[in-house]
Coordinates of C-alpha atoms and ligand atoms in Angstrom, one line a residue:
M1 CA 9.3 14.6 21.3
Y2 CA 11.0 14.5 17.9
L3 CA 11.4 11.3 15.8
L4 CA 13.7 10.8 12.9
S5 CA 12.7 7.8 10.7
I6 CA 14.4 5.9 7.9
E7 CA 12.8 3.5 5.4
S8 CA 14.6 1.5 2.7
S9 CA 12.7 -1.8 2.4
C10 CA 12.1 -1.7 -1.4
D11 CA 12.7 0.9 -4.0
E12 CA 12.2 4.2 -2.1
T13 CA 14.8 5.7 0.2
A14 CA 12.8 7.8 2.7
A15 CA 13.4 9.8 5.8
A16 CA 11.1 12.0 7.9
V17 CA 11.1 14.1 11.0
V18 CA 7.9 14.0 13.0
R19 CA 6.9 15.9 16.2
A20 CA 4.7 14.1 18.8
E21 CA 3.0 16.4 21.2
D22 CA 0.1 15.5 23.5
G23 CA -0.4 12.3 21.5
R24 CA -0.7 14.2 18.2
L25 CA 1.7 13.6 15.4
T26 CA 2.8 16.3 13.0
V27 CA 5.0 15.7 9.9
L28 CA 7.8 18.3 9.8
S29 CA 9.5 16.8 6.8
D30 CA 9.1 13.8 4.6
V31 CA 11.7 13.1 1.9
V32 CA 11.3 10.3 -0.5
A33 CA 13.9 9.4 -3.2
S34 CA 12.3 7.0 -5.6
Q35 CA 14.3 4.6 -7.7
V36 CA 11.3 3.8 -9.9
D37 CA 12.8 5.4 -13.1
T38 CA 15.9 3.0 -12.8
H39 CA 13.8 -0.1 -12.2
R40 CA 11.3 0.7 -14.9
L41 CA 14.0 -0.2 -17.5
F42 CA 13.8 -3.8 -16.2
G43 CA 10.0 -3.9 -15.7
G44 CA 10.4 -4.5 -11.9
V45 CA 12.6 -3.9 -8.9
V46 CA 16.1 -5.4 -9.3
P47 CA 17.2 -6.1 -5.7
E48 CA 21.0 -5.5 -6.2
I49 CA 20.4 -2.2 -7.9
A50 CA 18.0 -1.2 -5.2
S51 CA 20.6 -1.8 -2.4
R52 CA 23.3 0.2 -4.2
A53 CA 20.9 3.1 -4.9
H54 CA 19.9 3.2 -1.3
A55 CA 23.5 3.3 -0.2
E56 CA 24.2 6.2 -2.6
V57 CA 21.4 8.5 -1.3
I58 CA 20.6 7.4 2.3
S59 CA 22.8 10.0 3.9
S60 CA 21.6 12.9 1.8
V61 CA 18.0 12.0 2.1
T62 CA 18.3 11.8 5.9
Y63 CA 20.2 15.1 6.3
R64 CA 17.7 16.8 3.9
A65 CA 14.8 15.6 6.1
L66 CA 16.6 17.0 9.1
S67 CA 17.3 20.4 7.5
E68 CA 13.8 20.7 6.0
S69 CA 12.3 20.1 9.5
G70 CA 14.5 22.6 11.2
V71 CA 15.2 20.0 13.9
R72 CA 18.8 19.4 14.9
L73 CA 20.0 15.8 15.3
S74 CA 20.9 16.6 18.9
D75 CA 17.2 17.4 19.6
V76 CA 16.0 14.1 18.1
D77 CA 14.6 11.8 20.8
A78 CA 14.4 8.6 18.8
V79 CA 15.5 7.1 15.5
A80 CA 12.9 4.7 14.0
V81 CA 14.0 2.4 11.2
T82 CA 12.2 -0.3 9.1
D83 CA 13.9 -3.6 9.9
H84 CA 11.5 -6.0 8.2
P85 CA 9.9 -7.2 5.8
G86 CA 11.4 -6.3 2.5
L87 CA 14.4 -6.9 0.3
I88 CA 17.2 -7.9 2.6
G89 CA 20.0 -5.9 0.9
A90 CA 17.8 -2.8 0.8
L91 CA 16.8 -3.1 4.4
L92 CA 20.3 -3.6 5.6
V93 CA 21.3 -0.2 4.2
G94 CA 18.7 1.6 6.3
V95 CA 19.2 -0.5 9.4
N96 CA 23.0 0.0 9.4
F97 CA 22.7 3.7 8.7
A98 CA 20.2 4.2 11.5
K99 CA 22.3 2.2 13.9
S100 CA 25.4 4.3 13.2
L101 CA 23.4 7.5 13.5
A102 CA 21.7 6.5 16.8
Y103 CA 24.7 5.1 18.5
S104 CA 27.1 7.8 17.5
H105 CA 24.7 10.4 18.8
G106 CA 23.4 8.5 21.8
I107 CA 19.8 8.5 20.5
P108 CA 17.5 5.6 21.3
L109 CA 16.8 3.3 18.3
V110 CA 13.4 1.8 17.5
A111 CA 12.8 -1.0 15.0
V112 CA 9.6 -0.8 12.9
D113 CA 7.7 -3.4 11.0
H114 CA 7.0 -2.0 7.5
I115 CA 3.5 -3.3 7.4
K116 CA 2.6 -1.8 10.8
G117 CA 4.1 1.4 9.3
H118 CA 1.7 1.3 6.4
I119 CA -1.2 1.0 8.9
A120 CA 0.3 3.9 11.0
A121 CA -0.1 6.3 8.1
A122 CA -3.7 6.5 9.2
Y123 CA -2.6 8.2 12.5
Y124 CA -2.1 11.4 10.6
D125 CA -5.8 11.6 9.9
K126 CA -7.6 14.6 11.4
E127 CA -9.4 12.1 13.6
P128 CA -6.8 9.4 14.1
P129 CA -8.4 5.9 14.4
K130 CA -7.8 4.3 17.8
P131 CA -7.4 0.5 18.1
P132 CA -9.1 -1.8 17.9
F133 CA -9.8 -1.6 14.2
L134 CA -9.4 -3.6 11.0
S135 CA -6.8 -2.8 8.4
F136 CA -6.5 -3.9 4.8
V137 CA -2.9 -3.5 3.7
V138 CA -2.4 -3.7 -0.1
S139 CA 0.9 -3.0 -1.7
G140 CA 3.2 -4.4 -4.4
G141 CA 4.3 -7.2 -2.1
H142 CA 1.5 -7.6 0.4
T143 CA -2.2 -8.1 0.6
A144 CA -3.6 -8.9 4.0
I145 CA -6.3 -8.1 6.6
Y146 CA -5.1 -7.3 10.1
H147 CA -6.9 -7.0 13.4
V148 CA -5.1 -4.1 15.0
R149 CA -5.8 -4.9 18.6
D150 CA -3.5 -2.2 19.9
Y151 CA -0.9 0.2 18.5
T152 CA 1.8 -2.4 18.6
D153 CA -0.3 -5.6 18.7
V154 CA -1.4 -6.4 15.2
L155 CA -2.9 -9.8 14.3
L156 CA -2.9 -11.2 10.7
I157 CA -6.4 -12.6 10.0
G158 CA -6.2 -13.1 6.3
G159 CA -3.6 -12.9 3.5
T160 CA -3.0 -13.6 -0.1
R161 CA -2.1 -17.2 -0.9
D162 CA -0.2 -16.2 -4.0
D163 CA 0.1 -12.8 -5.7
A164 CA -0.3 -9.4 -3.9
M165 CA -2.9 -7.1 -5.4
G166 CA -0.3 -4.6 -6.5
E167 CA 1.7 -7.4 -8.3
A168 CA -1.6 -8.5 -9.9
F169 CA -2.1 -5.0 -11.4
D170 CA 1.6 -4.5 -12.2
K171 CA 1.9 -7.8 -14.1
V172 CA -1.3 -7.5 -16.2
G173 CA -0.5 -3.8 -16.7
R174 CA 2.7 -4.8 -18.3
L175 CA 0.9 -7.1 -20.8
L176 CA -1.2 -4.0 -21.6
G177 CA 1.9 -2.1 -22.4
L178 CA 1.8 0.1 -19.2
P179 CA 5.2 1.2 -17.8
Y180 CA 6.2 -0.2 -14.3
P181 CA 4.7 0.3 -11.8
A182 CA 1.4 -0.1 -13.7
G183 CA -0.9 0.7 -10.8
A184 CA -1.7 4.4 -11.5
G185 CA -1.9 3.9 -15.3
F186 CA -4.2 0.9 -14.8
D187 CA -6.4 2.9 -12.5
A188 CA -6.9 5.6 -15.1
L189 CA -7.4 3.1 -18.0
A190 CA -10.1 1.3 -15.9
T191 CA -12.0 4.5 -15.5
E192 CA -12.0 5.0 -19.2
G193 CA -13.2 1.4 -19.6
F194 CA -16.1 1.7 -17.2
F195 CA -17.5 4.7 -19.2
A196 CA -16.8 3.1 -22.6
A197 CA -18.7 0.0 -21.5
V198 CA -21.8 2.0 -20.6
G199 CA -21.4 4.3 -23.7
Q200 CA -20.7 7.5 -21.8
P201 CA -18.0 10.1 -22.1
V202 CA -15.5 10.4 -19.2
P203 CA -16.3 13.6 -17.2
E204 CA -13.3 15.9 -16.9
G205 CA -10.9 14.9 -14.1
A206 CA -13.0 11.8 -13.1
D207 CA -11.4 9.0 -11.3
G208 CA -12.9 5.9 -9.7
E209 CA -14.3 7.9 -6.8
H210 CA -16.2 10.3 -9.0
P211 CA -20.0 9.6 -8.5
A212 CA -20.4 9.1 -12.3
T213 CA -17.6 6.5 -12.4
V214 CA -19.1 4.7 -9.3
S215 CA -22.4 4.6 -11.2
A216 CA -20.8 3.3 -14.4
A217 CA -18.8 0.7 -12.5
R218 CA -22.0 -0.5 -10.9
R219 CA -23.7 -1.0 -14.3
F220 CA -20.5 -2.5 -15.8
P221 CA -21.3 -6.2 -14.9
K222 CA -24.5 -6.1 -17.1
T223 CA -22.7 -4.7 -20.2
E224 CA -21.6 -6.6 -23.3
A225 CA -18.0 -5.8 -22.6
A226 CA -18.2 -7.4 -19.1
K227 CA -19.7 -10.6 -20.7
E228 CA -17.1 -10.7 -23.4
L229 CA -14.2 -10.1 -21.1
A230 CA -15.5 -12.0 -18.0
L231 CA -12.7 -13.4 -15.7
P232 CA -13.2 -16.0 -13.0
T233 CA -13.8 -14.6 -9.6
P234 CA -10.8 -15.1 -7.4
A235 CA -12.8 -15.0 -4.1
L236 CA -12.0 -18.1 -2.0
P237 CA -15.0 -19.8 -0.4
Q238 CA -16.5 -18.5 2.7
G239 CA -14.8 -19.4 5.9
T240 CA -11.3 -18.1 5.1
L241 CA -10.3 -14.4 5.0
D242 CA -7.4 -15.3 2.6
F243 CA -7.2 -14.0 -1.0
S244 CA -5.9 -15.5 -4.2
F245 CA -5.1 -13.3 -7.2
S246 CA -3.1 -15.7 -9.4
G247 CA -6.3 -17.0 -11.0
P248 CA -7.6 -13.8 -12.6
K249 CA -4.0 -13.0 -13.5
T250 CA -3.5 -16.3 -15.4
A251 CA -7.0 -15.9 -16.9
A252 CA -6.1 -12.4 -18.1
V253 CA -2.9 -13.8 -19.7
N254 CA -4.9 -16.6 -21.4
L255 CA -7.6 -14.2 -22.6
L256 CA -5.0 -11.9 -24.2
H257 CA -3.4 -15.0 -25.9
R258 CA -6.7 -16.2 -27.3
Y259 CA -7.2 -12.8 -28.9
E260 CA -3.7 -12.8 -30.2
Q261 CA -4.1 -16.2 -31.8
V262 CA -6.9 -14.7 -34.0
G263 CA -4.9 -11.6 -34.8
K264 CA -6.9 -9.3 -32.5
R265 CA -6.4 -7.4 -29.3
P266 CA -9.2 -6.6 -26.8
D267 CA -9.8 -2.9 -26.1
R268 CA -7.3 -2.0 -23.4
A269 CA -9.6 0.2 -21.4
L270 CA -12.4 -2.3 -21.4
F271 CA -10.0 -5.0 -20.4
A272 CA -8.6 -2.9 -17.5
A273 CA -12.1 -2.2 -16.3
A274 CA -13.0 -5.9 -16.4
Y275 CA -9.8 -6.9 -14.5
T276 CA -10.2 -4.1 -11.9
H277 CA -13.9 -5.0 -11.4
T278 CA -13.0 -8.7 -10.7
V279 CA -10.1 -7.9 -8.4
T280 CA -11.8 -5.2 -6.4
E281 CA -15.0 -7.2 -6.0
A282 CA -13.0 -10.1 -4.6
A283 CA -11.2 -7.9 -2.1
A284 CA -14.5 -6.2 -1.0
K285 CA -16.1 -9.7 -0.6
K286 CA -13.4 -10.8 1.9
L287 CA -13.5 -7.5 3.7
S288 CA -17.3 -7.9 4.0
E289 CA -16.7 -11.3 5.7
A290 CA -14.1 -9.7 8.0
M291 CA -16.6 -7.1 9.0
D292 CA -19.1 -9.9 9.8
R293 CA -16.5 -11.5 12.1
Y294 CA -15.5 -8.2 13.8
P295 CA -18.7 -6.2 13.8
G296 CA -18.5 -2.4 14.1
L297 CA -14.8 -2.0 13.9
P298 CA -13.5 0.8 11.7
L299 CA -11.5 -0.1 8.6
V300 CA -8.2 1.4 7.7
L301 CA -7.0 1.0 4.0
A302 CA -3.2 1.2 3.7
G303 CA -0.3 0.6 1.3
G304 CA 0.6 1.6 -2.2
V305 CA -2.5 0.1 -3.8
A306 CA -4.7 2.1 -1.4
A307 CA -4.1 4.8 -4.0
N308 CA -6.4 2.9 -6.4
S309 CA -9.5 5.0 -6.8
H310 CA -11.7 2.0 -7.7
L311 CA -10.7 0.1 -4.6
R312 CA -11.3 3.2 -2.5
A313 CA -14.7 3.6 -4.1
A314 CA -15.7 -0.1 -3.5
L315 CA -14.5 0.0 0.1
S316 CA -16.3 3.4 0.7
S317 CA -19.6 2.0 -0.4
L318 CA -19.0 -1.3 1.6
S319 CA -18.2 0.7 4.8
R320 CA -21.2 3.0 4.2
E321 CA -23.5 0.0 3.9
R322 CA -22.1 -1.6 7.0
G323 CA -22.2 1.7 9.0
V324 CA -18.4 1.5 9.8
R325 CA -15.9 4.3 9.5
L326 CA -13.3 4.0 6.7
V327 CA -10.0 5.8 7.0
I328 CA -7.8 6.1 3.9
P329 CA -4.5 8.1 4.2
P330 CA -3.8 10.7 1.6
R331 CA -2.1 9.3 -1.5
S332 CA 1.3 10.8 -0.5
L333 CA 1.2 8.6 2.6
C334 CA 0.0 5.4 0.9
G335 CA 3.2 4.5 -1.0
D336 CA 6.4 3.8 1.0
N337 CA 7.4 6.9 3.0
G338 CA 9.2 7.9 6.2
A339 CA 6.3 9.6 8.0
M340 CA 4.5 6.3 8.4
I341 CA 7.6 4.7 9.9
A342 CA 7.9 7.6 12.4
A343 CA 4.2 7.2 13.4
Q344 CA 4.6 3.5 14.2
G345 CA 8.0 4.2 15.7
Y346 CA 6.3 6.6 18.1
Y347 CA 4.0 3.9 19.4
E348 CA 6.8 1.4 19.6
F349 CA 8.8 3.9 21.6
L350 CA 5.8 4.6 24.0
A351 CA 5.5 0.8 24.5
G352 CA 9.1 0.8 25.7
H353 CA 10.5 -1.1 22.7
R354 CA 14.1 -0.4 21.9
A355 CA 16.5 -1.9 19.4
E356 CA 20.1 -2.5 20.3
A357 CA 23.4 -2.5 18.4
D358 CA 22.8 -6.1 17.3
L359 CA 19.6 -5.2 15.4
N360 CA 19.5 -7.1 12.2
A361 CA 17.2 -6.8 9.1
S362 CA 14.9 -9.6 8.1
A363 CA 13.3 -10.2 4.7
L364 CA 10.4 -12.1 6.3
D365 CA 7.1 -10.8 7.7
Ligands
LIG401 O1 3.4 0.2 -0.7 P1 4.1 0.4 -2.0 O2 4.6 1.8 -2.4 O3 5.4 -0.5 -2.0 C1 5.4 -1.8 -1.5 O4 5.6 -1.9 -0.2 O5 5.1 -2.8 -2.3 O6 3.2 -0.2 -3.2 C2 3.6 -0.2 -4.5 C3 2.5 -0.7 -5.3 C4 2.8 -1.0 -6.8 O7 2.4 -2.3 -7.1 C5 2.0 0.1 -7.6 O8 1.6 -0.4 -8.8 C6 0.8 0.2 -6.7 O9 1.4 0.2 -5.4 N1 0.0 1.4 -6.9 C7 -1.2 1.3 -7.4 C8 -1.7 2.7 -7.6 N2 -0.7 3.5 -7.2 C9 0.4 2.7 -6.8 N3 -2.0 0.3 -7.7 C10 -3.2 0.5 -8.2 N4 -3.7 1.7 -8.4 C11 -3.0 2.8 -8.1 N5 -3.5 4.0 -8.3
LIG402 ZN1 5.3 -0.7 1.4

């Protein structure tokens, strides 16, 4: 069967065509129109501008996905669309477009939860994980651990009580002068910082997953820089799988102010390393506790922040120590995209879930 998917929950308008054959999913096209350049001017996503930009390109993005895939609309067996959570105005553009397309062509419509979509990006792996498994979903707006009991049965077992991890990087990144979204720039700066702290040059092309960076990051807590720039650990006490990232964010703001008051600035790279260390350690600690509660289950890392090479490295070593399998989608499938919505749409379709003409969008989880 062929699925056409539409995603417009935040600042990317995306559409994909996916073939499902004998339970295997293949991406035939995956078109993403990012509004990031527009929102960068404001230092974050402006909801009204996002809705308008989706409305402008949704039709061309969808028809491009169809033409790139070589699949005709009349051969599409299901239209999958993100209906929640996200920015309400942005979601409504995708939901209404998908509804019109599906009903005018007599194609079944399937509603997809954006978070389940992020998790479903893992189903494109060479060896797709099969539920049950654990998933850590980290994006600009979400940070949560899920127990994926079945393809369409996903239970929240821990979530952030305040900021999402992506937000924690984006906001502190802004203070360091990094353009929005700061995630990727922060990632590279932290790599530089880990090497600077241990007094080594950065090997060519090294990111957080490079063995030399992993080793530098491991030695980082014992360095002078780590002592000077120490931030409070945001890990909540044992017993909850919830996170809290507002503490280190506020501590980072205060630390920068203290430096400013004496006319100084901390080294940006060292500071990025210290912040990344604190935040990734806290995430790894809660995932370690989740692994204690659900022994042996594989772990799927998903969402835009899954692109963070230091987080990937920390969770790789944690999974290795625990002897559990870790699945991380390729970077192109970590940020918002249509292929992930089609993958989840496929399993919703198999479960018999259909949306009707009264389908509405919802901002809430
Ligand atoms: O999943 P996503 O594309 O959108 C949401 O649903 O929020 O995630 C966007 C987030 C942004 O906060 C961005 O800074 C972050 O993903 N991000 C990263 C990296 N690449 C993107 N954060 C840390 N390190 C990265 N390499
Ligand atoms: Zn997302």
